[in-house]
XYZ file of C-alpha atoms in Angstrom:
771
model
C -30.697 -143.054 -137.558
C -32.821 -141.626 -140.863
C -34.233 -144.663 -141.338
C -35.149 -145.427 -137.706
C -36.871 -141.964 -137.656
C -39.219 -142.828 -140.411
C -39.896 -146.078 -138.614
C -41.091 -144.391 -136.264
C -43.227 -142.276 -137.754
C -44.884 -144.772 -139.643
C -45.207 -147.235 -136.550
C -46.895 -143.994 -134.609
C -49.306 -143.853 -137.333
C -50.419 -147.035 -137.354
C -51.006 -147.645 -134.132
C -52.552 -144.254 -133.403
C -53.592 -142.725 -136.109
C -56.252 -140.317 -134.612
C -53.757 -138.934 -132.346
C -51.352 -138.478 -135.588
C -54.629 -136.289 -137.113
C -55.629 -134.619 -133.958
C -51.651 -133.125 -134.258
C -52.266 -131.776 -137.352
C -55.597 -130.216 -136.493
C -53.656 -128.751 -133.555
C -51.393 -127.486 -135.755
C -54.084 -125.824 -138.033
C -56.046 -124.430 -135.514
C -52.569 -122.690 -134.386
C -52.310 -121.692 -137.831
C -55.518 -120.048 -137.980
C -55.203 -118.214 -134.531
C -51.609 -116.972 -136.249
C -53.028 -115.811 -139.602
C -55.057 -113.177 -137.602
C -51.910 -111.759 -136.429
C -50.474 -111.582 -140.007
C -49.242 -107.557 -140.625
C -48.528 -105.711 -143.992
C -45.025 -103.834 -144.381
C -44.496 -101.379 -147.373
C -42.276 -98.893 -146.066
C -38.785 -98.047 -146.347
C -37.686 -101.257 -144.311
C -38.834 -103.731 -146.844
C -35.802 -102.114 -148.927
C -32.930 -101.284 -146.265
C -32.339 -103.515 -142.849
C -32.788 -100.971 -140.408
C -30.276 -101.965 -138.006
C -27.553 -101.616 -141.120
C -25.657 -98.380 -140.767
C -27.945 -97.291 -143.835
C -31.035 -98.284 -142.374
C -30.284 -96.142 -139.262
C -29.592 -93.182 -141.576
C -32.984 -93.390 -143.294
C -34.601 -93.979 -139.627
C -33.058 -90.425 -139.140
C -34.142 -88.838 -141.697
C -37.448 -89.775 -141.311
C -37.523 -88.832 -138.059
C -36.417 -85.758 -138.262
C -36.744 -84.565 -142.107
C -39.287 -86.905 -143.907
C -42.832 -85.004 -143.577
C -45.275 -86.520 -145.874
C -48.128 -84.362 -148.059
C -51.328 -85.505 -149.091
C -52.087 -83.422 -152.316
C -55.567 -83.297 -153.387
C -56.034 -82.423 -157.558
C -59.203 -80.517 -158.169
C -60.365 -80.382 -161.575
C -62.790 -77.725 -162.670
C -64.261 -75.835 -165.766
C -63.059 -72.897 -164.526
C -60.641 -73.567 -160.822
C -60.105 -69.643 -159.904
C -64.115 -69.013 -159.658
C -65.945 -67.702 -156.654
C -67.784 -70.665 -156.192
C -64.685 -72.970 -157.026
C -62.223 -71.209 -154.321
C -64.976 -71.010 -151.424
C -65.393 -74.934 -151.834
C -61.705 -74.756 -151.335
C -61.520 -73.252 -148.450
C -64.510 -74.878 -146.926
C -62.391 -78.019 -147.119
C -59.104 -76.726 -145.675
C -60.886 -74.901 -142.451
C -62.521 -78.487 -142.452
C -59.044 -80.647 -142.653
C -57.019 -78.128 -140.285
C -59.238 -79.308 -137.590
C -58.343 -82.380 -137.763
C -55.523 -84.397 -135.851
C -52.308 -85.095 -137.102
C -52.480 -82.526 -139.805
C -49.867 -79.625 -139.947
C -50.929 -77.349 -142.135
C -52.524 -76.895 -145.975
C -51.647 -74.687 -148.836
C -53.846 -73.725 -151.900
C -54.282 -70.849 -154.026
C -57.151 -70.104 -151.390
C -54.456 -69.194 -149.196
C -52.290 -67.044 -151.407
C -55.478 -64.941 -152.528
C -56.383 -64.455 -148.658
C -52.709 -63.663 -147.534
C -52.893 -61.109 -150.247
C -56.260 -59.407 -150.017
C -56.267 -58.813 -146.207
C -57.803 -62.885 -145.194
C -60.346 -62.726 -147.117
C -60.777 -64.146 -150.445
C -61.488 -61.392 -153.571
C -64.522 -60.356 -153.742
C -64.685 -60.151 -157.724
C -62.918 -62.450 -160.479
C -60.833 -59.224 -161.750
C -59.357 -59.510 -158.587
C -57.946 -62.749 -158.402
C -56.638 -62.751 -161.899
C -54.818 -59.541 -160.669
C -53.642 -61.243 -157.881
C -52.806 -64.701 -159.710
C -50.858 -62.116 -162.315
C -48.983 -60.982 -159.760
C -47.671 -63.778 -158.375
C -43.882 -65.895 -159.407
C -44.016 -67.726 -161.675
C -43.086 -70.689 -160.043
C -46.046 -70.093 -157.182
C -48.801 -69.820 -159.829
C -47.176 -73.639 -161.251
C -47.214 -74.832 -158.176
C -50.697 -74.440 -157.127
C -52.703 -73.527 -160.064
C -50.651 -75.717 -162.692
C -53.231 -75.681 -165.669
C -56.747 -73.482 -166.756
C -58.592 -76.430 -165.552
C -57.246 -77.764 -162.695
C -55.821 -76.537 -159.191
C -53.749 -78.306 -156.121
C -54.163 -78.355 -152.120
C -51.390 -79.662 -150.070
C -52.335 -80.991 -147.142
C -48.881 -81.117 -145.042
C -48.927 -84.350 -142.133
C -47.249 -83.664 -139.266
C -43.859 -85.814 -138.715
C -42.619 -88.915 -137.785
C -46.452 -90.508 -138.156
C -46.732 -94.018 -138.530
C -48.317 -95.673 -141.888
C -51.801 -96.907 -139.895
C -52.048 -93.068 -138.478
C -51.210 -91.907 -142.079
C -54.025 -93.964 -143.205
C -56.132 -92.678 -140.400
C -55.732 -89.063 -141.304
C -56.231 -90.308 -145.134
C -59.370 -91.846 -144.280
C -60.485 -88.632 -142.248
C -59.481 -86.518 -145.382
C -61.553 -88.639 -148.059
C -64.817 -88.830 -145.462
C -64.496 -84.784 -145.739
C -64.129 -84.668 -149.293
C -67.212 -86.983 -149.464
C -69.458 -85.278 -147.574
C -68.828 -81.735 -148.606
C -71.276 -80.049 -150.967
C -69.299 -79.960 -153.903
C -70.385 -77.491 -157.043
C -71.569 -79.063 -160.008
C -68.441 -80.437 -162.447
C -65.614 -80.710 -159.560
C -63.815 -83.299 -159.189
C -61.277 -83.853 -156.212
C -58.866 -87.076 -156.162
C -55.998 -87.929 -153.679
C -52.247 -88.230 -154.248
C -49.086 -88.202 -152.635
C -47.159 -90.919 -150.628
C -49.740 -91.389 -147.897
C -52.483 -92.224 -150.832
C -49.854 -94.295 -152.857
C -48.834 -96.384 -149.829
C -52.575 -97.253 -149.046
C -53.356 -98.020 -152.533
C -50.182 -100.088 -152.583
C -51.148 -102.060 -149.434
C -54.622 -102.691 -150.244
C -53.818 -103.813 -153.978
C -51.249 -105.976 -152.542
C -53.704 -107.682 -149.636
C -55.982 -108.125 -152.651
C -53.336 -109.703 -155.111
C -52.368 -111.947 -151.887
C -56.317 -113.489 -152.348
C -56.012 -113.235 -155.859
C -52.828 -115.301 -156.101
C -53.585 -117.870 -153.420
C -57.346 -118.443 -154.415
C -55.766 -118.570 -158.026
C -53.186 -121.358 -157.091
C -55.884 -123.080 -155.296
C -58.085 -123.405 -158.191
C -55.276 -124.506 -160.509
C -54.128 -127.359 -158.465
C -57.656 -128.706 -157.948
C -57.866 -128.556 -161.889
C -54.394 -129.972 -162.014
C -55.406 -132.605 -159.636
C -58.670 -133.590 -161.347
C -56.649 -134.167 -164.828
C -53.438 -135.564 -164.007
C -54.278 -137.246 -160.744
C -57.640 -138.556 -162.090
C -56.421 -142.833 -161.739
C -56.185 -142.323 -157.846
C -58.938 -142.181 -154.889
C -59.591 -138.951 -153.387
C -57.707 -136.999 -156.065
C -58.114 -133.406 -153.933
C -56.417 -134.895 -151.267
C -53.173 -133.088 -151.834
C -54.959 -130.011 -152.532
C -56.061 -130.684 -148.802
C -52.971 -130.878 -147.746
C -51.384 -127.860 -149.254
C -53.901 -125.904 -148.124
C -53.414 -127.330 -144.521
C -49.434 -126.456 -144.986
C -50.216 -123.257 -146.024
C -52.402 -122.271 -142.910
C -49.738 -123.462 -140.753
C -47.236 -121.943 -142.459
C -49.201 -118.602 -142.470
C -49.654 -119.131 -138.956
C -46.193 -119.403 -137.997
C -45.553 -116.280 -139.513
C -47.919 -114.423 -137.940
C -46.489 -115.749 -134.212
C -43.104 -115.154 -135.426
C -43.906 -111.593 -136.377
C -42.899 -111.879 -139.671
C -44.823 -109.217 -141.978
C -46.422 -109.668 -145.434
C -44.819 -107.792 -148.308
C -44.103 -107.461 -152.024
C -41.684 -110.541 -152.134
C -43.563 -112.791 -149.478
C -46.518 -112.375 -151.313
C -44.870 -113.614 -154.463
C -43.731 -116.093 -152.438
C -47.040 -118.267 -151.528
C -47.738 -119.953 -155.543
C -44.221 -121.134 -154.960
C -44.624 -122.914 -151.767
C -47.978 -123.977 -153.299
C -46.580 -125.532 -156.248
C -43.477 -127.134 -154.649
C -45.871 -128.095 -151.331
C -48.447 -129.895 -154.093
C -45.591 -131.597 -155.561
C -44.658 -133.226 -152.400
C -48.508 -134.499 -151.434
C -48.625 -135.924 -154.636
C -45.528 -138.404 -154.140
C -47.019 -139.381 -151.147
C -50.468 -140.089 -152.444
C -48.856 -141.484 -155.581
C -46.862 -143.835 -153.314
C -49.684 -144.653 -151.271
C -51.309 -145.628 -154.165
C -49.350 -147.888 -155.214
C -47.998 -149.757 -152.026
C -51.726 -150.286 -151.058
C -52.376 -152.181 -154.060
C -49.488 -154.899 -153.259
C -50.580 -155.491 -149.876
C -52.248 -154.552 -146.756
C -53.083 -150.762 -145.681
C -50.696 -150.572 -142.946
C -47.829 -152.011 -145.185
C -48.870 -149.169 -147.394
C -48.585 -146.617 -144.679
C -45.202 -148.157 -143.378
C -43.987 -148.016 -147.225
C -44.962 -144.562 -147.847
C -43.535 -143.207 -144.815
C -40.264 -145.549 -144.781
C -39.135 -145.166 -148.326
C -40.789 -141.784 -150.083
C -40.400 -140.017 -147.094
C -36.422 -139.609 -146.600
C -36.225 -139.842 -150.827
C -38.612 -136.572 -150.981
C -37.094 -135.228 -147.751
C -33.880 -134.886 -149.291
C -35.261 -133.092 -152.192
C -37.103 -130.922 -149.866
C -33.632 -129.723 -148.431
C -32.004 -129.584 -151.271
C -34.571 -127.036 -152.804
C -34.167 -125.164 -148.724
C -30.710 -124.784 -149.818
C -31.614 -122.672 -153.277
C -33.572 -120.520 -151.104
C -31.331 -120.358 -148.189
C -28.906 -118.679 -150.199
C -31.057 -115.798 -150.208
C -30.451 -114.870 -146.664
C -26.457 -113.415 -147.879
C -29.039 -110.325 -149.743
C -28.922 -106.989 -148.133
C -32.311 -106.557 -148.996
C -35.029 -107.553 -146.109
C -37.619 -108.290 -148.706
C -35.301 -111.172 -150.811
C -34.337 -112.465 -147.325
C -38.066 -112.830 -146.072
C -38.615 -114.408 -149.408
C -36.492 -116.905 -148.541
C -37.546 -117.455 -144.859
C -40.988 -117.791 -146.084
C -40.552 -120.345 -148.914
C -38.580 -122.248 -146.435
C -40.990 -122.503 -143.754
C -44.002 -122.812 -146.631
C -41.935 -126.008 -148.199
C -40.651 -127.176 -145.044
C -44.281 -127.576 -143.358
C -45.938 -128.948 -146.463
C -43.541 -131.426 -147.144
C -44.516 -132.791 -142.827
C -48.256 -132.324 -143.824
C -47.654 -134.558 -146.627
C -45.802 -136.836 -144.839
C -47.820 -137.207 -141.882
C -51.324 -136.328 -143.045
C -51.427 -138.249 -146.393
C -50.761 -141.967 -144.553
C -52.507 -140.979 -141.925
C -56.195 -139.716 -143.721
C -55.888 -142.768 -146.238
C -55.577 -145.173 -142.763
C -58.845 -143.537 -141.737
C -60.722 -143.198 -144.377
C -60.131 -147.003 -144.760
C -58.362 -146.078 -148.591
C -59.717 -148.317 -151.271
C -57.801 -147.947 -154.583
C -59.556 -147.446 -158.035
C -59.050 -150.298 -160.575
C -56.012 -149.278 -162.598
C -56.551 -147.679 -165.827
C -53.070 -147.141 -166.591
C -49.411 -148.807 -166.372
C -47.721 -145.161 -165.570
C -46.183 -145.157 -161.987
C -46.450 -141.370 -160.408
C -44.832 -142.258 -157.679
C -40.930 -140.868 -156.571
C -38.720 -142.498 -154.224
C -36.705 -146.033 -153.789
C -38.546 -148.951 -155.039
C -41.166 -146.675 -155.807
C -42.190 -148.704 -159.218
C -40.645 -151.641 -159.100
C -44.023 -153.336 -159.776
C -46.080 -151.762 -161.832
C -49.708 -152.626 -162.352
C -50.465 -152.898 -166.002
C -53.833 -152.293 -167.792
C -56.037 -155.151 -168.016
C -55.518 -157.528 -170.835
C -58.650 -156.717 -172.927
C -57.105 -153.279 -173.397
C -53.898 -154.489 -175.319
C -56.155 -155.845 -177.529
C -57.108 -152.275 -178.421
C -55.680 -150.247 -181.365
C -52.410 -148.757 -180.033
C -52.345 -144.567 -179.459
C -49.868 -143.441 -182.083
C -48.293 -141.925 -179.221
C -46.747 -142.745 -175.491
C -45.459 -139.616 -173.493
C -43.385 -142.637 -171.472
C -42.432 -144.327 -174.518
C -40.829 -140.777 -175.612
C -38.828 -140.352 -172.817
C -37.706 -142.922 -172.889
C -36.474 -143.555 -176.358
C -35.013 -140.158 -176.030
C -33.193 -140.594 -172.740
C -31.295 -143.457 -174.265
C -30.690 -141.722 -177.552
C -28.878 -139.057 -175.185
C -27.327 -140.962 -172.910
C -25.543 -143.142 -175.894
C -24.802 -139.351 -177.646
C -24.160 -137.210 -174.243
C -20.765 -134.961 -175.472
C -22.977 -133.015 -178.816
C -25.890 -132.572 -176.077
C -23.702 -131.262 -173.574
C -22.171 -129.009 -175.792
C -25.017 -127.427 -177.369
C -26.511 -126.804 -173.811
C -23.633 -125.783 -172.507
C -22.923 -123.329 -175.148
C -26.939 -121.788 -174.855
C -26.005 -121.664 -170.642
C -22.740 -119.728 -171.232
C -24.217 -117.034 -173.479
C -26.652 -116.882 -170.623
C -23.770 -116.267 -168.319
C -22.584 -113.534 -170.343
C -25.521 -111.615 -171.365
C -27.198 -111.767 -167.687
C -24.836 -108.507 -166.131
C -26.733 -106.682 -169.152
C -30.041 -107.393 -167.835
C -31.375 -104.240 -166.378
C -32.067 -103.794 -162.978
C -35.569 -101.983 -162.044
C -35.769 -100.993 -158.012
C -38.118 -97.599 -159.069
C -41.247 -98.585 -156.756
C -43.541 -96.403 -158.863
C -42.812 -99.539 -161.363
C -43.803 -101.937 -159.021
C -47.470 -101.596 -158.761
C -50.308 -101.448 -161.094
C -50.648 -98.775 -163.983
C -54.013 -98.694 -163.608
C -53.640 -97.534 -159.698
C -55.243 -94.067 -159.060
C -52.748 -92.317 -156.794
C -49.694 -93.659 -159.174
C -52.315 -92.104 -162.277
C -52.475 -89.070 -159.866
C -48.599 -88.507 -159.594
C -47.857 -89.223 -162.937
C -50.783 -86.801 -163.934
C -48.517 -84.034 -161.398
C -45.300 -84.814 -162.838
C -46.776 -84.167 -166.588
C -48.191 -80.526 -165.606
C -45.466 -79.560 -163.169
C -42.435 -81.570 -164.112
C -40.865 -83.688 -161.961
C -41.242 -83.846 -158.031
C -37.859 -85.947 -157.276
C -35.286 -84.218 -155.117
C -31.870 -85.675 -154.397
C -31.927 -84.950 -150.445
C -28.325 -85.185 -148.400
C -28.441 -85.391 -144.776
C -25.482 -82.887 -142.951
C -24.852 -84.378 -139.386
C -22.188 -82.965 -136.895
C -21.936 -81.051 -134.115
C -21.664 -77.802 -135.858
C -24.272 -77.967 -138.599
C -25.403 -74.152 -137.792
C -21.895 -72.589 -137.418
C -21.197 -70.168 -140.108
C -18.608 -72.178 -141.581
C -21.197 -74.956 -142.202
C -23.428 -72.617 -143.486
C -20.895 -71.014 -146.046
C -20.157 -74.555 -147.291
C -23.581 -75.436 -147.582
C -24.023 -72.233 -149.933
C -20.533 -73.519 -151.743
C -22.100 -76.662 -152.148
C -25.354 -76.168 -153.652
C -24.107 -73.100 -156.278
C -21.300 -75.912 -156.958
C -23.817 -79.092 -158.124
C -26.172 -76.416 -159.554
C -23.608 -75.178 -161.962
C -21.793 -78.691 -162.566
C -25.220 -81.166 -163.141
C -28.201 -80.499 -165.694
C -29.999 -82.908 -163.942
C -30.329 -80.754 -160.786
C -32.755 -77.876 -161.107
C -32.986 -76.046 -157.902
C -31.884 -76.399 -154.385
C -32.713 -75.574 -150.896
C -31.209 -75.957 -147.345
C -31.379 -73.736 -143.922
C -28.644 -71.492 -146.147
C -31.171 -70.572 -148.351
C -33.690 -68.946 -146.042
C -30.732 -67.504 -144.246
C -29.840 -65.627 -147.527
C -33.783 -65.139 -148.033
C -34.197 -63.235 -144.530
C -30.580 -61.720 -144.578
C -30.966 -59.385 -148.029
C -28.965 -62.143 -150.369
C -25.926 -62.149 -148.327
C -24.465 -64.823 -146.069
C -23.797 -63.081 -142.025
C -20.250 -62.199 -141.531
C -20.001 -63.284 -137.887
C -21.429 -66.179 -135.981
C -24.058 -63.651 -133.980
C -25.191 -62.238 -136.751
C -26.103 -65.727 -138.277
C -27.777 -66.799 -134.825
C -29.954 -63.441 -135.021
C -30.797 -64.674 -138.900
C -31.632 -67.908 -137.695
C -34.392 -66.499 -134.869
C -36.195 -64.789 -138.024
C -36.943 -67.698 -139.704
C -40.389 -69.315 -138.860
C -39.666 -72.025 -136.665
C -42.049 -74.502 -139.446
C -39.323 -73.775 -141.836
C -36.330 -74.034 -139.867
C -37.127 -77.553 -138.255
C -38.018 -78.241 -142.009
C -34.294 -77.991 -142.862
C -32.569 -78.360 -139.317
C -32.805 -80.633 -136.580
C -30.940 -78.852 -133.498
C -27.745 -77.819 -134.439
C -26.228 -81.897 -134.839
C -28.131 -82.583 -138.404
C -30.030 -80.544 -141.109
C -30.889 -81.157 -145.164
C -30.477 -80.265 -148.487
C -33.068 -80.912 -150.938
C -32.218 -80.876 -154.825
C -34.576 -80.520 -157.431
C -34.197 -82.886 -160.333
C -35.487 -83.677 -163.609
C -36.647 -86.826 -164.097
C -34.857 -89.566 -164.404
C -34.426 -93.563 -164.473
C -32.717 -95.038 -161.393
C -29.492 -95.859 -162.869
C -29.001 -92.024 -164.020
C -29.818 -91.335 -160.512
C -27.228 -94.176 -159.000
C -24.615 -91.704 -161.502
C -25.546 -88.974 -160.566
C -25.383 -89.337 -156.848
C -21.807 -91.193 -157.394
C -20.583 -87.936 -158.923
C -22.353 -85.914 -156.272
C -20.683 -87.632 -153.716
C -17.427 -87.179 -155.326
C -18.096 -83.734 -155.173
C -18.382 -83.752 -151.752
C -14.880 -85.153 -151.058
C -13.304 -82.309 -153.547
C -15.459 -79.931 -151.460
C -13.966 -80.895 -148.281
C -16.996 -79.976 -145.403
C -16.156 -78.364 -142.518
C -14.332 -80.506 -140.051
C -16.620 -82.565 -137.782
C -19.445 -82.322 -140.587
C -20.515 -85.558 -142.872
C -22.982 -85.202 -145.732
C -24.292 -88.397 -147.237
C -27.246 -89.094 -149.800
C -30.637 -89.702 -147.878
C -34.474 -90.466 -148.519
C -35.519 -92.091 -151.870
C -32.607 -90.812 -153.611
C -30.413 -92.683 -151.394
C -32.938 -95.697 -150.657
C -33.781 -96.888 -154.224
C -30.290 -96.318 -155.810
C -29.007 -98.379 -153.094
C -31.627 -100.555 -153.624
C -30.365 -101.083 -156.978
C -26.791 -101.707 -156.456
C -28.023 -104.321 -153.343
C -30.114 -105.726 -156.327
C -26.995 -105.987 -158.862
C -24.481 -107.537 -156.384
C -26.869 -110.057 -154.192
C -28.206 -111.918 -157.142
C -24.708 -113.156 -158.424
C -24.132 -113.807 -154.838
C -27.190 -115.476 -154.100
C -26.815 -117.873 -157.245
C -22.903 -119.063 -156.735
C -23.768 -119.283 -153.001
C -26.604 -121.407 -153.735
C -24.470 -123.993 -155.666
C -22.173 -124.215 -152.728
C -24.978 -124.904 -150.679
C -26.240 -127.755 -152.808
C -22.722 -129.038 -153.986
C -21.842 -129.569 -150.331
C -25.311 -130.968 -149.516
C -24.947 -133.671 -152.041
C -21.665 -134.471 -150.849
C -22.567 -134.364 -147.347
C -25.760 -137.087 -147.740
C -24.309 -138.696 -150.840
C -20.901 -138.856 -150.707
C -20.033 -140.582 -154.153
C -18.772 -139.524 -157.318
C -22.830 -139.249 -159.043
C -23.612 -136.876 -156.586
C -22.235 -134.097 -158.337
C -24.255 -134.720 -162.026
C -26.967 -132.976 -160.604
C -25.074 -129.388 -160.467
C -24.595 -129.608 -164.111
C -28.153 -129.398 -165.170
C -29.052 -126.945 -162.923
C -26.237 -124.455 -163.961
C -27.335 -125.032 -167.465
C -30.883 -124.146 -166.458
C -29.968 -120.943 -164.687
C -28.270 -119.785 -167.512
C -31.211 -120.565 -169.794
C -33.034 -118.374 -167.419
C -30.980 -115.272 -168.472
C -31.268 -116.103 -172.056
C -35.524 -115.876 -171.927
C -35.265 -112.935 -169.792
C -33.108 -111.075 -172.226
C -35.707 -112.286 -175.071
C -38.248 -111.354 -173.292
C -37.360 -108.046 -171.715
C -37.793 -108.978 -168.332
C -35.918 -106.578 -165.807
C -34.542 -107.866 -162.687
C -36.708 -106.891 -159.487
C -36.499 -107.662 -155.823
C -38.734 -110.735 -156.898
C -36.752 -111.786 -160.045
C -33.637 -111.257 -158.512
C -34.003 -114.622 -156.628
C -34.652 -116.278 -159.236
C -30.722 -117.937 -159.567
C -30.880 -119.190 -156.175
C -34.923 -120.281 -156.414
C -34.166 -122.128 -159.814
C -31.306 -123.795 -158.016
C -33.665 -125.415 -155.135
C -36.228 -126.345 -157.974
C -34.411 -127.732 -160.056
C -32.187 -129.637 -157.819
C -35.279 -131.350 -156.463
C -35.685 -133.161 -159.960
C -32.405 -133.733 -160.844
C -32.105 -135.130 -157.203
C -34.781 -137.922 -157.754
C -33.493 -138.761 -161.446
C -29.936 -139.659 -159.452
C -31.439 -141.550 -156.829
C -33.469 -144.031 -158.924
C -30.157 -144.154 -161.678
C -28.242 -145.005 -158.818
C -30.338 -147.639 -157.636
C -30.737 -149.138 -161.067
C -27.380 -148.963 -161.679
C -26.386 -150.895 -158.894
C -28.866 -153.508 -159.835
C -27.905 -153.819 -163.981
C -24.520 -152.834 -163.505
C -25.021 -151.236 -166.794
C -25.226 -147.067 -167.024
C -27.036 -146.905 -170.169
C -29.962 -149.720 -169.181
C -29.943 -148.135 -165.631
C -30.373 -144.742 -167.394
C -33.559 -146.030 -169.721
C -35.096 -147.749 -166.407
C -34.896 -144.624 -164.201
C -36.301 -142.719 -166.902
C -38.985 -145.284 -167.914
C -40.193 -145.908 -164.410
C -40.254 -141.982 -162.825
C -40.076 -139.810 -166.316
C -43.549 -139.427 -166.499
C -43.705 -138.792 -162.871
C -41.488 -136.426 -162.386
C -43.558 -134.563 -165.440
C -47.093 -134.571 -163.550
C -45.113 -133.444 -160.560
C -43.649 -130.733 -162.593
C -46.813 -129.499 -164.356
C -48.265 -129.062 -160.645
C -45.565 -127.333 -159.806
C -46.006 -125.092 -162.840
C -49.539 -124.402 -162.364
C -48.985 -123.620 -158.757
C -46.430 -121.273 -159.982
C -48.836 -119.815 -162.626
C -51.323 -118.125 -160.648
C -48.490 -115.273 -160.035
C -49.318 -114.398 -163.064
C -52.872 -113.140 -162.304
C -51.333 -110.928 -159.819
C -51.891 -106.796 -160.963
C -48.393 -105.938 -160.118
C -46.010 -106.335 -162.757
C -43.136 -107.207 -160.124
C -45.303 -110.302 -159.309
C -46.490 -111.476 -162.657
C -43.141 -110.850 -164.550
C -41.914 -113.237 -161.244
C -44.572 -115.493 -162.473
C -43.314 -115.319 -166.181
C -39.932 -116.064 -164.979
C -40.856 -119.121 -162.468
C -42.330 -120.880 -165.093
C -40.083 -121.047 -167.183
C -37.748 -122.026 -164.519
C -39.760 -124.695 -163.844
C -40.096 -125.430 -167.428
C -36.464 -125.686 -167.945
C -35.888 -127.569 -165.006
C -37.562 -130.643 -166.192
C -36.091 -130.410 -169.461
C -32.373 -130.341 -167.605
C -33.804 -133.192 -165.409
C -35.350 -135.342 -168.261
C -33.024 -134.879 -170.759
C -29.904 -133.441 -169.511
C -29.437 -135.605 -166.234
C -29.197 -138.521 -168.810
C -25.889 -137.126 -170.767
C -24.311 -136.363 -167.491
C -25.165 -139.581 -165.784
C -24.039 -141.411 -168.936
C -20.898 -139.711 -168.955
C -20.174 -140.369 -164.958
C -21.390 -143.692 -165.545
C -18.251 -144.286 -168.113
C -15.936 -142.340 -166.000
C -16.804 -144.876 -162.906
C -16.450 -147.836 -164.915
C -12.750 -146.174 -166.185
C -11.884 -145.852 -162.252
C -12.993 -148.772 -161.747
C -10.869 -150.403 -164.014
C -8.122 -148.354 -163.288
C -8.674 -149.542 -159.930
C -8.704 -152.999 -160.775
C -5.973 -152.832 -163.185
C -3.365 -151.039 -160.481
C -4.713 -153.938 -157.732
C -3.435 -156.572 -160.289
C -0.374 -155.260 -161.131
C 0.571 -154.450 -157.730
C -0.604 -158.042 -157.273
C 2.401 -159.359 -159.134
């Protein structure tokens, strides 16, 4: 079935190469159209599934209680001078005229409120009013003697695009204002952070894709110089990448941090497939006609590389078990990308070779770089004259062959050493920290991050632990009494909490510090509270919010605090019909921490299972399980290196286990395939290992190096979360090559010995049965 399918493709290319080329170009045009439909996503939906119970809760919180603010940091030699205050007053008047700006607040508003609606006429009056203000108000609006803050409250429930428009309008007003000399105005707050994060990711996308393609050109120029049109694999990968991006755009798959990190991965894997087809085509055309080269390339290399590609997909498929949407999108985009690049190479390379009337260069090496059944049975040797020259002091191919034979003859010590290191890795893997703080994932030089950190240093932590109260009686007296009790209990039992605010806080404030005794009294007090304030803490009578201010806490301590507060809620027993649950960033990123911790192991184990089942179904013999052993070792070695280098798990590095399984599976399967072919021919496991490594060891190394350099583009990212992922992927590729070239011979040697023993037992049993 598979053979007939690939034979049909080969015959179609031979008979109608222009039609096949037109088909590829048509998909390229569709891809270019789809690219225009791509969009960037940086919101909470990338961290939690919006259709899950937690996602529904987060959506309700965002709709009812999340109201972002743009914070302006106004730096001046004297922020309370009349010139500066007048400047801020003019800015605020312009801001309030803008659509989707709800209100503004600064020291100017406080001064005008205390001075009959106008700014004080003298500095002495300003100082008098400032000194009479509560310390909390002064620290919030004038946190130091060189800067003051302006808070611009946005209308609730604004989309990211609308927030970006408002932010642009604010920036335009500032740029066109007539600022006094020496004043610096900087923008901070969540909208500014989100916008700069999106712009940074878009910029990094260009850097990563461009860097990967440049590295591929350099790699092909150096390692693939013996073939004609050495840059053809780069062109094919570029076409595959555009088609992949277009399919994402048409399917409505948004770009996010993880998806951008996936592009160099699929470029690195895609170039590997293109190399295999190009090298095989170059080899086959040296043996016969160009039509025969097309047929042999498609029918022999096509299935072999397809099986390796599908095994790689098994690793990425395991990512779909994750609860984190960006991890699932990483797996989906990687599968789409490598699948597309495979077929573009399988069809495009022979088609281009036929249309270009491909003529091979004069052979300058006796190495074969193609991988697949019968790929290197006939190796064109160097011209005889070159053999009279002085021998090279080192031959990489001979080194691989000699080393593999030594390993095959002494497999147990090699496997024991490799296994012990891997076991250590699996033991220390749970101790590697998991990082889910979004602030730590962005570049340290991002201005919005610098400004947020500046505010935190001056004012202290601005973090809050929010709890959503839901039920049909949120505004009932018994619920209000419970809220007051809960707030007081939490503040007295958790030193990490510094203050709390809820609708109950304002009820006390507008009722002389005591809780009303009747429902009618409570309703009367609620009517006194200004609408804007009331709507900030309750939404009708069905939901409300309690905000606890916290000190700056690492995400792990936040998660522990959340668990303790949840236990307190159970202990204090909310009124019947009332539920109290964590919400906002407090819930979002602590939930992300738990999801990453849980899913990274599940993805790894599921990846092993998928690859194992795939190998059994495809190959159906004992050797089929042999690739699993080196892959297990590689995953363990990764953990050891992450621990040594101090790299944390993040939404990207959490995919490392399942991704490594997919990448390593390709190399180990190719070695296993070649071994099975040679063992069938020689009936000698050691000889088969020697022949296998001799014929494809260098080929796998070259493919691995191409993949390595493709992945290395990730290290060019300015986002630490992507750059660290790049480091770990390079480690994974290097270890995958080591596992395929040096560990597989040991595994195959033991498997070969086991097969011989089973055959002898079977023959002995048959002999005894015959007697």
